[in-house]
């Protein structure tokens, strides 16, 4: 395994860090409410940050999503890449790739996914019926990647007949919505293995997003405790504060390294289902601990809903729930290992 980024991956991550850092400010995030920042999304697509994912792979995407997570930038970047660019590039036909990838790369099209399978959507002769109660960034999406109860993948246009959406507010401001399909026409994407491969890549991508959220939360806590004084000395000199921050750092690194391993294996075409589950479990369980620690280390300021660290808390808890929660992921991981044994 080699987790060192390529020249292209490092350059893309550096550019993403500058764009997110310049535009995903606390003031702009507050102004966006629970919606997406259209100007930031345009800046990302114009700079080629979405189209680049075809070249830099999943590991490169994870590096970019870390930068989004550090700033909790409200754009449909993770969803478009995980449920649009990557699955279309990996499982789409030549015609689908030619038709869809350019639009996804320029931001003209925005994708999301009704993942994972919950048995709520059925397909008959290419017509889909059912409901997905909370789909991230659905309000921005032009296409939804929908798995049916048999784990076949279908691309559905949000403006197609038989498709209805309504806004849903989630813990984090993810422009989510409720998707209802009533005999909606779907376009089949990939074969029988496409669902598992897409789910593993998406779990890995969102784990990378969580690594960035945790790193951003910890950075804010370190800055605050280093400058905030109590009894004539910085809070960071207290042993309890040091230990809490150290634990949060180790948890963040555990999320990062397991995510990098899963992404590297997927890019190399190696089996990675259990590795993606491991990364998702760390992102769920450890991520929850880190964002709680970040808010706790801010003391009374951490209780301020308008404080920037609170955004990291909301994102960390949302990702914990979205990835499946630790106990659910651990049960699936155990069943997977038992089957392989």
Coordinates of N, CA and C in Angstrom, one line a residue, residues 126-221:
X126 N -38.4 -1.6 -15.6 CA -37.8 -0.3 -15.7 C -38.6 0.8 -15.1
X127 N -39.7 0.5 -14.4 CA -40.5 1.5 -13.7 C -40.3 1.3 -12.2
X128 N -40.0 2.4 -11.5 CA -39.7 2.3 -10.1 C -40.8 2.9 -9.2
X129 N -41.1 2.2 -8.1 CA -42.1 2.6 -7.2 C -41.6 2.5 -5.8
X130 N -41.8 3.5 -5.0 CA -41.4 3.4 -3.6 C -40.9 4.8 -3.1
X131 N -40.4 4.8 -1.9 CA -40.1 6.1 -1.2 C -38.7 5.9 -0.5
X132 N -37.9 7.0 -0.7 CA -36.7 7.1 0.1 C -36.9 8.3 1.0
X133 N -36.9 8.2 2.3 CA -37.4 9.3 3.2 C -36.5 10.5 3.3
X134 N -35.1 10.2 3.2 CA -34.2 11.4 3.3 C -33.0 11.1 2.4
X135 N -33.0 11.8 1.3 CA -31.9 11.7 0.3 C -31.0 13.0 0.4
X136 N -29.7 12.8 0.7 CA -28.9 14.1 0.8 C -28.8 14.8 -0.5
X137 N -28.8 16.1 -0.4 CA -28.7 17.0 -1.5 C -29.7 16.8 -2.7
X138 N -30.8 16.2 -2.3 CA -31.8 15.9 -3.3 C -32.4 17.2 -3.9
X139 N -32.4 18.3 -3.1 CA -33.0 19.6 -3.6 C -32.1 20.1 -4.7
X140 N -30.8 19.7 -4.8 CA -29.9 20.2 -5.8 C -29.8 19.3 -7.0
X141 N -30.3 18.1 -6.9 CA -30.0 17.0 -7.8 C -30.8 17.1 -9.1
X142 N -30.2 16.7 -10.2 CA -30.9 16.5 -11.5 C -31.1 15.0 -11.7
X143 N -30.2 14.2 -11.0 CA -30.3 12.7 -11.2 C -30.1 12.0 -9.8
X144 N -30.9 11.0 -9.6 CA -30.7 10.2 -8.4 C -30.4 8.8 -8.7
X145 N -29.4 8.2 -8.1 CA -29.0 6.8 -8.3 C -29.8 6.0 -7.3
X146 N -30.7 5.2 -7.8 CA -31.6 4.5 -6.9 C -31.4 3.0 -7.0
X147 N -31.1 2.3 -5.9 CA -31.1 0.8 -5.9 C -32.4 0.3 -5.5
X148 N -32.9 -0.7 -6.3 CA -34.2 -1.3 -6.0 C -34.0 -2.4 -5.0
X149 N -35.1 -3.1 -4.6 CA -35.0 -4.1 -3.6 C -34.2 -5.3 -4.0
X150 N -33.9 -5.5 -5.3 CA -33.0 -6.6 -5.8 C -31.6 -6.1 -6.0
X151 N -31.3 -4.9 -5.5 CA -30.0 -4.3 -5.6 C -29.5 -4.0 -7.0
X152 N -30.4 -3.8 -7.9 CA -30.1 -3.3 -9.2 C -30.1 -1.8 -9.1
X153 N -29.2 -1.1 -9.9 CA -29.0 0.3 -9.9 C -29.8 1.0 -11.0
X154 N -30.5 2.1 -10.7 CA -31.2 2.8 -11.7 C -30.9 4.3 -11.6
X155 N -30.7 5.0 -12.7 CA -30.6 6.4 -12.7 C -31.9 7.0 -13.0
X156 N -32.4 7.9 -12.2 CA -33.7 8.5 -12.3 C -33.5 10.0 -12.4
X157 N -34.1 10.7 -13.3 CA -34.1 12.1 -13.4 C -35.2 12.7 -12.4
X158 N -34.8 13.7 -11.7 CA -35.7 14.3 -10.7 C -36.9 15.0 -11.4
X159 N -36.8 15.4 -12.7 CA -37.9 16.1 -13.3 C -38.7 15.1 -14.2
X160 N -38.5 13.8 -14.0 CA -39.2 12.9 -14.8 C -40.6 12.6 -14.3
X161 N -41.6 12.2 -15.2 CA -42.9 11.9 -14.7 C -42.9 10.8 -13.6
X162 N -43.7 10.9 -12.6 CA -43.7 9.9 -11.6 C -42.7 10.1 -10.5
X163 N -42.0 11.2 -10.6 CA -41.0 11.5 -9.5 C -41.4 12.8 -8.8
X164 N -41.5 12.7 -7.5 CA -41.9 13.9 -6.7 C -40.9 14.0 -5.5
X165 N -40.6 15.2 -5.1 CA -39.6 15.4 -4.0 C -40.2 16.5 -3.1
X166 N -39.8 16.4 -1.9 CA -40.2 17.5 -1.0 C -39.0 17.7 0.0
X167 N -38.8 18.9 0.5 CA -37.7 19.2 1.4 C -37.8 18.5 2.7
X168 N -36.6 18.0 3.2 CA -36.5 17.4 4.5 C -35.3 18.0 5.2
X169 N -35.5 18.4 6.5 CA -34.4 19.0 7.2 C -33.7 17.8 8.0
X170 N -32.4 17.7 7.9 CA -31.6 16.8 8.6 C -30.8 17.5 9.6
X171 N -30.0 16.7 10.4 CA -29.2 17.2 11.4 C -28.2 18.3 10.9
X172 N -27.6 17.9 9.8 CA -26.7 18.8 9.1 C -27.4 19.4 7.9
X173 N -27.0 20.6 7.5 CA -27.7 21.3 6.3 C -27.3 20.7 5.0
X174 N -27.9 19.6 4.7 CA -27.5 18.9 3.5 C -28.5 19.0 2.3
X175 N -29.3 20.0 2.3 CA -30.3 20.2 1.2 C -31.0 18.9 0.9
X176 N -31.4 18.1 1.9 CA -32.0 16.8 1.7 C -33.5 16.9 1.3
X177 N -34.0 15.8 0.8 CA -35.4 15.7 0.4 C -35.9 14.3 0.5
X178 N -37.2 14.2 0.5 CA -37.9 12.9 0.4 C -38.2 12.6 -1.0
X179 N -37.8 11.4 -1.5 CA -38.0 11.0 -2.8 C -39.2 10.0 -2.9
X180 N -40.2 10.3 -3.7 CA -41.3 9.4 -3.9 C -41.4 9.1 -5.4
X181 N -41.4 7.8 -5.7 CA -41.4 7.3 -7.1 C -42.7 6.6 -7.3
X182 N -43.4 6.9 -8.4 CA -44.7 6.3 -8.7 C -44.6 5.8 -10.2
X183 N -44.1 4.7 -10.4 CA -43.9 4.2 -11.8 C -43.0 5.1 -12.6
X184 N -42.0 5.6 -11.9 CA -41.0 6.5 -12.6 C -40.1 5.7 -13.5
X185 N -39.7 6.2 -14.6 CA -38.8 5.5 -15.5 C -37.4 5.6 -15.0
X186 N -36.7 4.5 -15.0 CA -35.3 4.5 -14.6 C -34.4 3.9 -15.7
X187 N -33.2 4.4 -15.7 CA -32.2 4.0 -16.6 C -31.2 3.0 -15.9
X188 N -31.1 1.8 -16.3 CA -30.3 0.8 -15.6 C -28.8 1.2 -15.7
X189 N -28.1 1.1 -14.6 CA -26.7 1.4 -14.6 C -25.9 0.1 -14.1
X190 N -25.0 -0.4 -14.9 CA -24.2 -1.5 -14.5 C -24.9 -2.8 -14.3
X191 N -24.1 -3.8 -13.9 CA -24.7 -5.2 -13.7 C -24.9 -5.5 -12.2
X192 N -24.9 -6.8 -12.0 CA -25.3 -7.3 -10.6 C -24.3 -6.9 -9.5
X193 N -23.0 -6.6 -9.9 CA -22.0 -6.2 -8.9 C -22.0 -4.7 -8.6
X194 N -22.7 -3.9 -9.4 CA -22.6 -2.5 -9.3 C -23.0 -1.9 -8.0
X195 N -24.0 -2.5 -7.4 CA -24.5 -2.0 -6.1 C -23.5 -2.1 -5.0
X196 N -22.9 -3.3 -4.8 CA -22.0 -3.5 -3.8 C -20.7 -2.6 -4.0
X197 N -20.3 -2.5 -5.2 CA -19.1 -1.7 -5.5 C -19.4 -0.2 -5.3
X198 N -20.6 0.3 -5.7 CA -20.9 1.7 -5.4 C -21.1 2.0 -4.0
X199 N -21.7 1.1 -3.2 CA -21.9 1.3 -1.8 C -20.6 1.3 -1.1
X200 N -19.6 0.4 -1.4 CA -18.3 0.5 -0.8 C -17.6 1.8 -1.1
X201 N -17.6 2.2 -2.3 CA -17.0 3.5 -2.7 C -17.6 4.7 -2.0
X202 N -19.0 4.7 -1.9 CA -19.7 5.8 -1.2 C -19.4 5.8 0.3
X203 N -19.4 4.6 0.9 CA -19.0 4.6 2.3 C -17.6 5.1 2.6
X204 N -16.7 4.8 1.7 CA -15.3 5.3 1.8 C -15.3 6.8 1.6
X205 N -16.0 7.3 0.6 CA -16.0 8.7 0.3 C -16.5 9.5 1.5
X206 N -17.7 9.1 2.1 CA -18.3 9.8 3.2 C -17.4 9.6 4.5
X207 N -16.7 8.5 4.6 CA -15.8 8.4 5.7 C -14.7 9.4 5.6
X208 N -14.2 9.7 4.3 CA -13.2 10.7 4.1 C -13.7 12.1 4.5
X209 N -15.0 12.3 4.2 CA -15.7 13.6 4.6 C -15.7 13.7 6.1
X210 N -15.9 12.6 6.8 CA -15.9 12.7 8.2 C -14.5 12.9 8.8
X211 N -13.5 12.4 8.2 CA -12.1 12.6 8.6 C -11.9 14.1 8.6
X212 N -12.3 14.8 7.5 CA -12.1 16.3 7.4 C -13.0 17.0 8.5
X213 N -14.2 16.6 8.7 CA -15.0 17.2 9.7 C -14.3 17.1 11.1
X214 N -13.8 16.0 11.4 CA -13.1 15.8 12.7 C -11.9 16.6 12.8
X215 N -11.1 16.6 11.7 CA -9.9 17.4 11.7 C -10.2 18.9 11.9
X216 N -11.3 19.4 11.3 CA -11.7 20.8 11.4 C -12.1 21.1 12.8
X217 N -12.9 20.2 13.4 CA -13.3 20.3 14.8 C -12.2 20.4 15.8
X218 N -11.2 19.5 15.6 CA -10.1 19.4 16.5 C -9.2 20.6 16.3
X219 N -9.0 21.1 15.1 CA -8.2 22.3 14.9 C -8.8 23.5 15.6
X220 N -10.1 23.6 15.6 CA -10.8 24.7 16.3 C -10.6 24.6 17.8
X221 N -10.7 23.3 18.3 CA -10.5 23.1 19.7 C -9.1 23.5 20.2

